[in-house]
Amino acid sequence: MPNLTDLQRRFAIPGVVAIENDANHLARLVVTTPLAEAHVYLHGAHVTHYQPAGHPPVLFMSGKSWFQESKAIRGGVPLVFPWFGSHRDHREFPAHGFARTRPWTLRSVRQDADGVVELSLALGPDDATRALWPHDFEVVYTVTIGSVLGLALAVRNTGSTPFVFEEALHTYLSVGDVRGVSVTGLGQRDYMDKLPSGRRLTQSGEPITITAETDRVYFGTADTVNVLDPQAPGEGGARTITISKEGSLATVVWNPWVAKAKAMPDFGDDEWPAMLCIETANVEEHAVTLKPGESHVMQAQVQAQRDH
Ligand code: BG6
């Protein structure tokens, strides 16, 4: 692992991108421009904060999150790869794969003429990943920070046999009160309701509202998802967060509600009304197969707009 001084020397942009240790000694990039602020950890390539100018933060972060090398950060955008949820054959393997708990390598930091900052981080195989998933791969994650947050996960098969993987940008959105939020863009789609048992249903109408613990995987969802939040955090009243995407055919909608929130040690008992996960994904029947040398890119653009 390069040390902090080395990272700063190679990648910092004075006044725009700093590389620092947080209070828990985990390295992160702190981006500050007239367009937006963001924090991105090397641990898990985890975006924990994104705030476009004139808006309250777009991403929810739990006040109870772990910030430890062995654990995933709770909130922001955990990266799910190469499997989603529990491993099918090995329940003892880490949920949602290993990408969110590995140290990623910072590849590049740039700022374009419009002031948008682009960060690129990479992950490859090592003994620890091979013990869990015996494949050679390269994942490059590109985060663009401007008036829109861009997230692009590019996976390449660098080995000599095909592999199948699942992936998700497990985006925790910050909302005023999830009970008042309306979600559009998923109507008429089939979905798997993970509660209680993975039954298959069809979403009848829109908007979708959240009235109980919700854990669903929607299929065939290439369209933009809109989250209308009439009581958005901050002083500005209603806002809509849009998530548009490319290379993704599944969308996960998750809120833990009361009991699950209480059961999670790294999540406050009373935090569940303030978040909704809308996850840009390829999971289950939309898992991706790559032959040797092939690549796949999944992208999401997250944008907040005040409603007048
Ligand atoms: C969602 C899953 O994507 O992530 C849920 O659909 C899960 O089943 C949630 O509870 C949180 O997972 P974790 O591993 O971060 O606690």
Tab-separated table of C-alpha atoms and ligand atoms in Angstrom:
chain	number	residue	atom	x	y	z
A	1	MET	CA	0.000	0.000	0.000
A	2	PRO	CA	1.421	3.426	-0.916
A	3	ASN	CA	1.621	5.778	2.055
A	4	LEU	CA	-0.412	8.934	2.373
A	5	THR	CA	2.466	11.285	1.562
A	6	ASP	CA	3.136	9.373	-1.627
A	7	LEU	CA	-0.560	9.454	-2.617
A	8	GLN	CA	-0.724	13.187	-1.947
A	9	ARG	CA	2.373	13.853	-3.994
A	10	ARG	CA	1.061	11.859	-6.933
A	11	PHE	CA	-2.634	12.673	-6.920
A	12	ALA	CA	-3.605	15.765	-4.877
A	13	ILE	CA	-4.872	18.848	-6.711
A	14	PRO	CA	-4.288	21.821	-4.381
A	15	GLY	CA	-7.546	23.368	-3.218
A	16	VAL	CA	-9.578	20.710	-5.061
A	17	VAL	CA	-8.598	17.151	-4.113
A	18	ALA	CA	-6.877	16.289	-0.814
A	19	ILE	CA	-5.923	12.812	0.350
A	20	GLU	CA	-6.117	12.403	4.109
A	21	ASN	CA	-6.656	9.918	6.892
A	22	ASP	CA	-10.058	10.168	8.561
A	23	ALA	CA	-10.478	10.020	12.347
A	24	ASN	CA	-10.295	6.206	12.125
A	25	HIS	CA	-7.044	6.235	10.089
A	26	LEU	CA	-8.679	5.147	6.840
A	27	ALA	CA	-7.435	6.984	3.739
A	28	ARG	CA	-9.945	9.008	1.766
A	29	LEU	CA	-10.084	11.582	-0.993
A	30	VAL	CA	-11.797	14.822	-0.134
A	31	VAL	CA	-13.072	16.685	-3.188
A	32	THR	CA	-14.140	20.325	-2.897
A	33	THR	CA	-15.125	22.329	-5.980
A	34	PRO	CA	-17.659	25.085	-6.700
A	35	LEU	CA	-19.870	22.331	-8.182
A	36	ALA	CA	-19.859	19.794	-5.343
A	37	GLU	CA	-18.162	18.131	-2.388
A	38	ALA	CA	-17.443	14.423	-2.086
A	39	HIS	CA	-15.540	11.917	0.051
A	40	VAL	CA	-14.244	8.677	-1.441
A	41	TYR	CA	-12.442	6.015	0.638
A	42	LEU	CA	-9.781	3.680	-0.764
A	43	HIS	CA	-11.334	1.038	1.524
A	44	GLY	CA	-13.999	-0.440	-0.746
A	45	ALA	CA	-13.674	2.504	-3.211
A	46	HIS	CA	-16.537	3.741	-1.104
A	47	VAL	CA	-18.214	7.079	-1.858
A	48	THR	CA	-19.462	8.222	1.563
A	49	HIS	CA	-20.470	11.796	0.782
A	50	TYR	CA	-21.759	13.726	-2.214
A	51	GLN	CA	-23.224	17.190	-1.945
A	52	PRO	CA	-23.829	19.299	-5.046
A	53	ALA	CA	-23.733	23.088	-4.493
A	54	GLY	CA	-26.996	24.468	-3.127
A	55	HIS	CA	-28.254	21.086	-1.878
A	56	PRO	CA	-28.100	19.115	1.332
A	57	PRO	CA	-26.139	15.826	1.052
A	58	VAL	CA	-27.607	13.359	-1.451
A	59	LEU	CA	-26.194	10.249	0.223
A	60	PHE	CA	-27.206	8.891	3.622
A	61	MET	CA	-24.434	7.805	6.014
A	62	SER	CA	-25.182	5.955	9.225
A	63	GLY	CA	-23.819	7.559	12.387
A	64	LYS	CA	-23.152	3.993	13.591
A	65	SER	CA	-21.070	2.849	10.614
A	66	TRP	CA	-17.901	0.885	11.196
A	67	PHE	CA	-14.796	2.438	9.709
A	68	GLN	CA	-12.545	-0.628	9.870
A	69	GLU	CA	-10.551	-2.454	7.239
A	70	SER	CA	-12.378	-5.743	7.820
A	71	LYS	CA	-15.882	-4.279	7.623
A	72	ALA	CA	-18.078	-2.525	5.086
A	73	ILE	CA	-19.017	1.115	5.573
A	74	ARG	CA	-22.763	1.589	6.220
A	75	GLY	CA	-24.148	4.292	3.924
A	76	GLY	CA	-22.918	6.150	0.847
A	77	VAL	CA	-22.349	3.761	-2.052
A	78	PRO	CA	-21.022	0.304	-1.084
A	79	LEU	CA	-19.822	-1.639	-4.142
A	80	VAL	CA	-21.357	-5.094	-4.463
A	81	PHE	CA	-19.154	-7.526	-6.434
A	82	PRO	CA	-18.853	-10.383	-7.438
A	83	TRP	CA	-21.999	-11.743	-5.785
A	84	PHE	CA	-25.107	-10.089	-4.387
A	85	GLY	CA	-26.458	-10.939	-0.916
A	86	SER	CA	-25.430	-14.255	0.582
A	87	HIS	CA	-23.115	-16.497	-1.447
A	88	ARG	CA	-25.251	-19.278	-2.905
A	89	ASP	CA	-22.967	-22.160	-1.892
A	90	HIS	CA	-21.036	-20.677	1.027
A	91	ARG	CA	-23.248	-18.846	3.497
A	92	GLU	CA	-20.130	-18.119	5.569
A	93	PHE	CA	-18.610	-15.953	2.799
A	94	PRO	CA	-19.075	-12.184	3.177
A	95	ALA	CA	-22.461	-10.845	2.091
A	96	HIS	CA	-22.367	-8.821	-1.159
A	97	GLY	CA	-18.903	-10.099	-2.129
A	98	PHE	CA	-15.498	-8.704	-1.282
A	99	ALA	CA	-15.191	-5.447	-3.275
A	100	ARG	CA	-16.560	-3.309	-0.448
A	101	THR	CA	-13.983	-4.555	2.079
A	102	ARG	CA	-10.832	-4.620	-0.066
A	103	PRO	CA	-8.249	-1.837	-0.337
A	104	TRP	CA	-8.508	-0.328	-3.835
A	105	THR	CA	-5.646	1.271	-5.770
A	106	LEU	CA	-5.969	4.889	-6.775
A	107	ARG	CA	-5.199	5.092	-10.505
A	108	SER	CA	-5.840	8.703	-11.459
A	109	VAL	CA	-7.318	12.022	-10.367
A	110	ARG	CA	-8.253	14.664	-12.945
A	111	GLN	CA	-10.229	17.850	-13.183
A	112	ASP	CA	-11.698	18.886	-16.535
A	113	ALA	CA	-12.138	22.403	-17.902
A	114	ASP	CA	-15.703	22.563	-16.513
A	115	GLY	CA	-14.467	21.802	-12.990
A	116	VAL	CA	-15.735	18.201	-12.881
A	117	VAL	CA	-13.372	15.923	-10.945
A	118	GLU	CA	-12.832	12.335	-12.121
A	119	LEU	CA	-11.327	9.718	-9.798
A	120	SER	CA	-10.357	6.265	-10.997
A	121	LEU	CA	-9.741	3.312	-8.645
A	122	ALA	CA	-8.879	-0.288	-9.449
A	123	LEU	CA	-9.160	-3.726	-7.864
A	124	GLY	CA	-7.528	-6.955	-8.975
A	125	PRO	CA	-7.190	-10.480	-7.636
A	126	ASP	CA	-4.981	-11.546	-4.738
A	127	ASP	CA	-4.839	-14.587	-2.446
A	128	ALA	CA	-7.767	-13.307	-0.393
A	129	THR	CA	-10.064	-12.779	-3.395
A	130	ARG	CA	-9.015	-16.084	-5.019
A	131	ALA	CA	-9.935	-17.929	-1.813
A	132	LEU	CA	-13.472	-16.596	-2.235
A	133	TRP	CA	-13.748	-16.382	-6.033
A	134	PRO	CA	-11.160	-18.250	-8.119
A	135	HIS	CA	-10.961	-15.876	-11.076
A	136	ASP	CA	-8.637	-13.297	-12.579
A	137	PHE	CA	-10.309	-9.965	-13.098
A	138	GLU	CA	-9.777	-6.244	-13.182
A	139	VAL	CA	-12.400	-3.833	-11.889
A	140	VAL	CA	-11.987	-0.119	-12.604
A	141	TYR	CA	-14.346	2.249	-10.831
A	142	THR	CA	-14.636	5.789	-12.163
A	143	VAL	CA	-16.338	8.395	-9.983
A	144	THR	CA	-17.123	11.801	-11.496
A	145	ILE	CA	-18.016	14.634	-9.156
A	146	GLY	CA	-19.835	17.636	-10.567
A	147	SER	CA	-23.445	18.828	-10.471
A	148	VAL	CA	-24.160	15.135	-11.187
A	149	LEU	CA	-22.466	12.192	-9.436
A	150	GLY	CA	-21.274	9.675	-12.034
A	151	LEU	CA	-20.427	6.099	-11.031
A	152	ALA	CA	-19.039	3.633	-13.601
A	153	LEU	CA	-17.961	0.096	-12.717
A	154	ALA	CA	-15.977	-1.640	-15.477
A	155	VAL	CA	-15.243	-5.351	-15.004
A	156	ARG	CA	-12.791	-7.217	-17.270
A	157	ASN	CA	-12.031	-10.909	-17.401
A	158	THR	CA	-8.223	-11.115	-17.355
A	159	GLY	CA	-8.170	-14.906	-16.930
A	160	SER	CA	-8.438	-17.840	-19.304
A	161	THR	CA	-11.898	-19.173	-18.415
A	162	PRO	CA	-15.332	-17.489	-18.481
A	163	PHE	CA	-16.863	-16.219	-15.254
A	164	VAL	CA	-20.260	-15.034	-14.056
A	165	PHE	CA	-20.675	-12.182	-11.587
A	166	GLU	CA	-23.296	-10.029	-9.917
A	167	GLU	CA	-22.803	-6.344	-9.102
A	168	ALA	CA	-24.556	-3.365	-7.561
A	169	LEU	CA	-23.969	0.292	-6.795
A	170	HIS	CA	-25.699	0.013	-3.421
A	171	THR	CA	-26.645	3.698	-3.258
A	172	TYR	CA	-28.065	4.924	0.083
A	173	LEU	CA	-30.134	8.043	-0.702
A	174	SER	CA	-30.758	10.617	2.010
A	175	VAL	CA	-34.493	11.383	2.300
A	176	GLY	CA	-36.589	13.471	4.706
A	177	ASP	CA	-38.907	10.623	5.671
A	178	VAL	CA	-39.037	7.435	3.628
A	179	ARG	CA	-42.736	7.051	4.469
A	180	GLY	CA	-43.509	10.119	2.348
A	181	VAL	CA	-41.330	9.244	-0.655
A	182	SER	CA	-42.655	8.210	-4.110
A	183	VAL	CA	-40.548	6.091	-6.459
A	184	THR	CA	-41.194	5.971	-10.216
A	185	GLY	CA	-39.475	4.161	-13.090
A	186	LEU	CA	-40.133	0.603	-11.908
A	187	GLY	CA	-43.856	0.238	-12.722
A	188	GLN	CA	-45.175	-2.941	-14.420
A	189	ARG	CA	-41.860	-4.735	-13.818
A	190	ASP	CA	-41.514	-8.186	-12.349
A	191	TYR	CA	-39.736	-8.257	-9.048
A	192	MET	CA	-38.457	-10.677	-6.466
A	193	ASP	CA	-39.725	-9.847	-3.006
A	194	LYS	CA	-36.937	-11.060	-0.698
A	195	LEU	CA	-39.391	-10.783	2.216
A	196	PRO	CA	-40.129	-13.332	3.359
A	197	SER	CA	-39.025	-15.869	0.777
A	198	GLY	CA	-38.116	-14.570	-2.650
A	199	ARG	CA	-41.563	-14.877	-4.243
A	200	ARG	CA	-42.024	-13.384	-7.714
A	201	LEU	CA	-44.561	-10.598	-8.167
A	202	THR	CA	-45.385	-7.894	-10.716
A	203	GLN	CA	-45.405	-4.249	-9.715
A	204	SER	CA	-48.910	-3.058	-10.523
A	205	GLY	CA	-48.867	0.711	-10.566
A	206	GLU	CA	-46.778	3.714	-9.766
A	207	PRO	CA	-45.586	5.452	-7.738
A	208	ILE	CA	-44.145	2.884	-5.350
A	209	THR	CA	-44.402	3.942	-1.716
A	210	ILE	CA	-42.555	2.472	1.256
A	211	THR	CA	-44.904	1.356	4.025
A	212	ALA	CA	-43.006	-1.534	5.654
A	213	GLU	CA	-39.630	-3.288	5.523
A	214	THR	CA	-38.835	-3.405	1.804
A	215	ASP	CA	-36.269	-5.613	0.064
A	216	ARG	CA	-37.006	-6.118	-3.618
A	217	VAL	CA	-35.078	-6.866	-6.790
A	218	TYR	CA	-36.798	-5.423	-9.872
A	219	PHE	CA	-35.972	-7.014	-13.233
A	220	GLY	CA	-35.723	-5.547	-16.730
A	221	THR	CA	-35.224	-2.043	-15.394
A	222	ALA	CA	-33.076	-0.011	-17.786
A	223	ASP	CA	-35.089	3.177	-17.184
A	224	THR	CA	-34.305	6.141	-14.947
A	225	VAL	CA	-35.607	5.833	-11.389
A	226	ASN	CA	-36.980	8.976	-9.722
A	227	VAL	CA	-37.293	9.401	-5.978
A	228	LEU	CA	-39.663	12.260	-5.151
A	229	ASP	CA	-39.081	13.432	-1.592
A	230	PRO	CA	-41.643	16.053	-0.514
A	231	GLN	CA	-39.945	16.668	2.857
A	232	ALA	CA	-36.319	16.590	1.742
A	233	PRO	CA	-33.611	17.296	4.318
A	234	GLY	CA	-32.599	20.957	4.663
A	235	GLU	CA	-34.630	24.098	4.192
A	236	GLY	CA	-35.451	23.861	0.507
A	237	GLY	CA	-38.616	21.726	0.588
A	238	ALA	CA	-39.273	18.986	-1.933
A	239	ARG	CA	-36.582	17.487	-4.119
A	240	THR	CA	-36.335	14.699	-6.653
A	241	ILE	CA	-33.290	12.465	-6.905
A	242	THR	CA	-32.947	10.823	-10.316
A	243	ILE	CA	-30.788	7.799	-10.993
A	244	SER	CA	-30.244	7.196	-14.681
A	245	LYS	CA	-28.203	4.229	-15.776
A	246	GLU	CA	-26.533	2.251	-18.520
A	247	GLY	CA	-25.474	-1.390	-18.576
A	248	SER	CA	-27.804	-2.311	-15.709
A	249	LEU	CA	-30.995	-4.351	-15.936
A	250	ALA	CA	-31.856	-4.832	-12.266
A	251	THR	CA	-32.748	-2.342	-9.530
A	252	VAL	CA	-32.822	-3.152	-5.829
A	253	VAL	CA	-35.082	-1.181	-3.479
A	254	TRP	CA	-34.271	-1.576	0.212
A	255	ASN	CA	-35.315	-0.036	3.514
A	256	PRO	CA	-34.802	-2.021	6.736
A	257	TRP	CA	-37.684	-0.416	8.687
A	258	VAL	CA	-37.938	-0.867	12.483
A	259	ALA	CA	-36.949	-4.418	13.456
A	260	LYS	CA	-34.148	-4.907	10.924
A	261	ALA	CA	-32.688	-1.502	11.842
A	262	LYS	CA	-32.599	-2.600	15.484
A	263	ALA	CA	-30.911	-5.863	14.517
A	264	MET	CA	-28.049	-4.197	12.621
A	265	PRO	CA	-25.176	-3.246	14.956
A	266	ASP	CA	-23.789	-0.662	12.521
A	267	PHE	CA	-27.078	1.188	11.932
A	268	GLY	CA	-28.957	3.457	14.365
A	269	ASP	CA	-32.323	2.189	15.583
A	270	ASP	CA	-33.984	5.432	14.464
A	271	GLU	CA	-32.111	6.033	11.211
A	272	TRP	CA	-34.325	4.022	8.844
A	273	PRO	CA	-36.768	6.863	7.966
A	274	ALA	CA	-33.848	8.967	6.663
A	275	MET	CA	-32.698	6.594	3.904
A	276	LEU	CA	-33.762	4.595	0.891
A	277	CYS	CA	-31.442	2.364	-1.116
A	278	ILE	CA	-31.981	2.402	-4.881
A	279	GLU	CA	-29.332	0.069	-6.231
A	280	THR	CA	-28.247	0.072	-9.861
A	281	ALA	CA	-27.488	-3.600	-10.374
A	282	ASN	CA	-27.021	-6.745	-12.431
A	283	VAL	CA	-28.112	-9.627	-10.209
A	284	GLU	CA	-30.017	-12.907	-10.296
A	285	GLU	CA	-31.168	-13.525	-13.909
A	286	HIS	CA	-29.254	-10.405	-14.986
A	287	ALA	CA	-25.903	-11.683	-13.676
A	288	VAL	CA	-23.183	-10.967	-16.262
A	289	THR	CA	-21.040	-13.584	-18.030
A	290	LEU	CA	-17.640	-12.534	-19.391
A	291	LYS	CA	-15.412	-14.656	-21.593
A	292	PRO	CA	-11.624	-14.217	-21.330
A	293	GLY	CA	-10.682	-10.703	-22.471
A	294	GLU	CA	-14.262	-9.360	-22.364
A	295	SER	CA	-15.404	-6.328	-20.376
A	296	HIS	CA	-18.695	-5.007	-19.044
A	297	VAL	CA	-19.512	-1.493	-17.830
A	298	MET	CA	-22.383	-0.530	-15.541
A	299	GLN	CA	-23.013	3.156	-14.922
A	300	ALA	CA	-25.279	5.339	-12.820
A	301	GLN	CA	-25.751	9.101	-12.759
A	302	VAL	CA	-27.236	10.490	-9.571
A	303	GLN	CA	-28.727	13.982	-9.648
A	304	ALA	CA	-30.726	16.011	-7.148
A	305	GLN	CA	-33.250	18.633	-8.289
A	306	ARG	CA	-35.301	20.955	-6.163
A	307	ASP	CA	-39.007	20.839	-7.013
A	308	HIS	CA	-40.662	24.229	-7.212
B	1	BG6	C1	-29.640	-5.090	0.118
B	1	BG6	C2	-30.193	-6.489	0.230
B	1	BG6	O1	-29.077	-4.910	-1.141
B	1	BG6	O2	-28.628	-4.899	1.106
B	1	BG6	C3	-30.719	-6.707	1.637
B	1	BG6	O3	-31.206	-6.681	-0.740
B	1	BG6	C4	-29.630	-6.428	2.659
B	1	BG6	O4	-31.180	-8.049	1.761
B	1	BG6	C5	-29.084	-5.032	2.425
B	1	BG6	O5	-30.174	-6.545	3.971
B	1	BG6	C6	-27.936	-4.669	3.365
B	1	BG6	O6	-26.928	-5.628	3.280
B	1	BG6	P1	-25.653	-5.546	4.203
B	1	BG6	O7	-24.849	-6.783	3.915
B	1	BG6	O8	-24.934	-4.294	3.837
B	1	BG6	O9	-26.167	-5.498	5.624
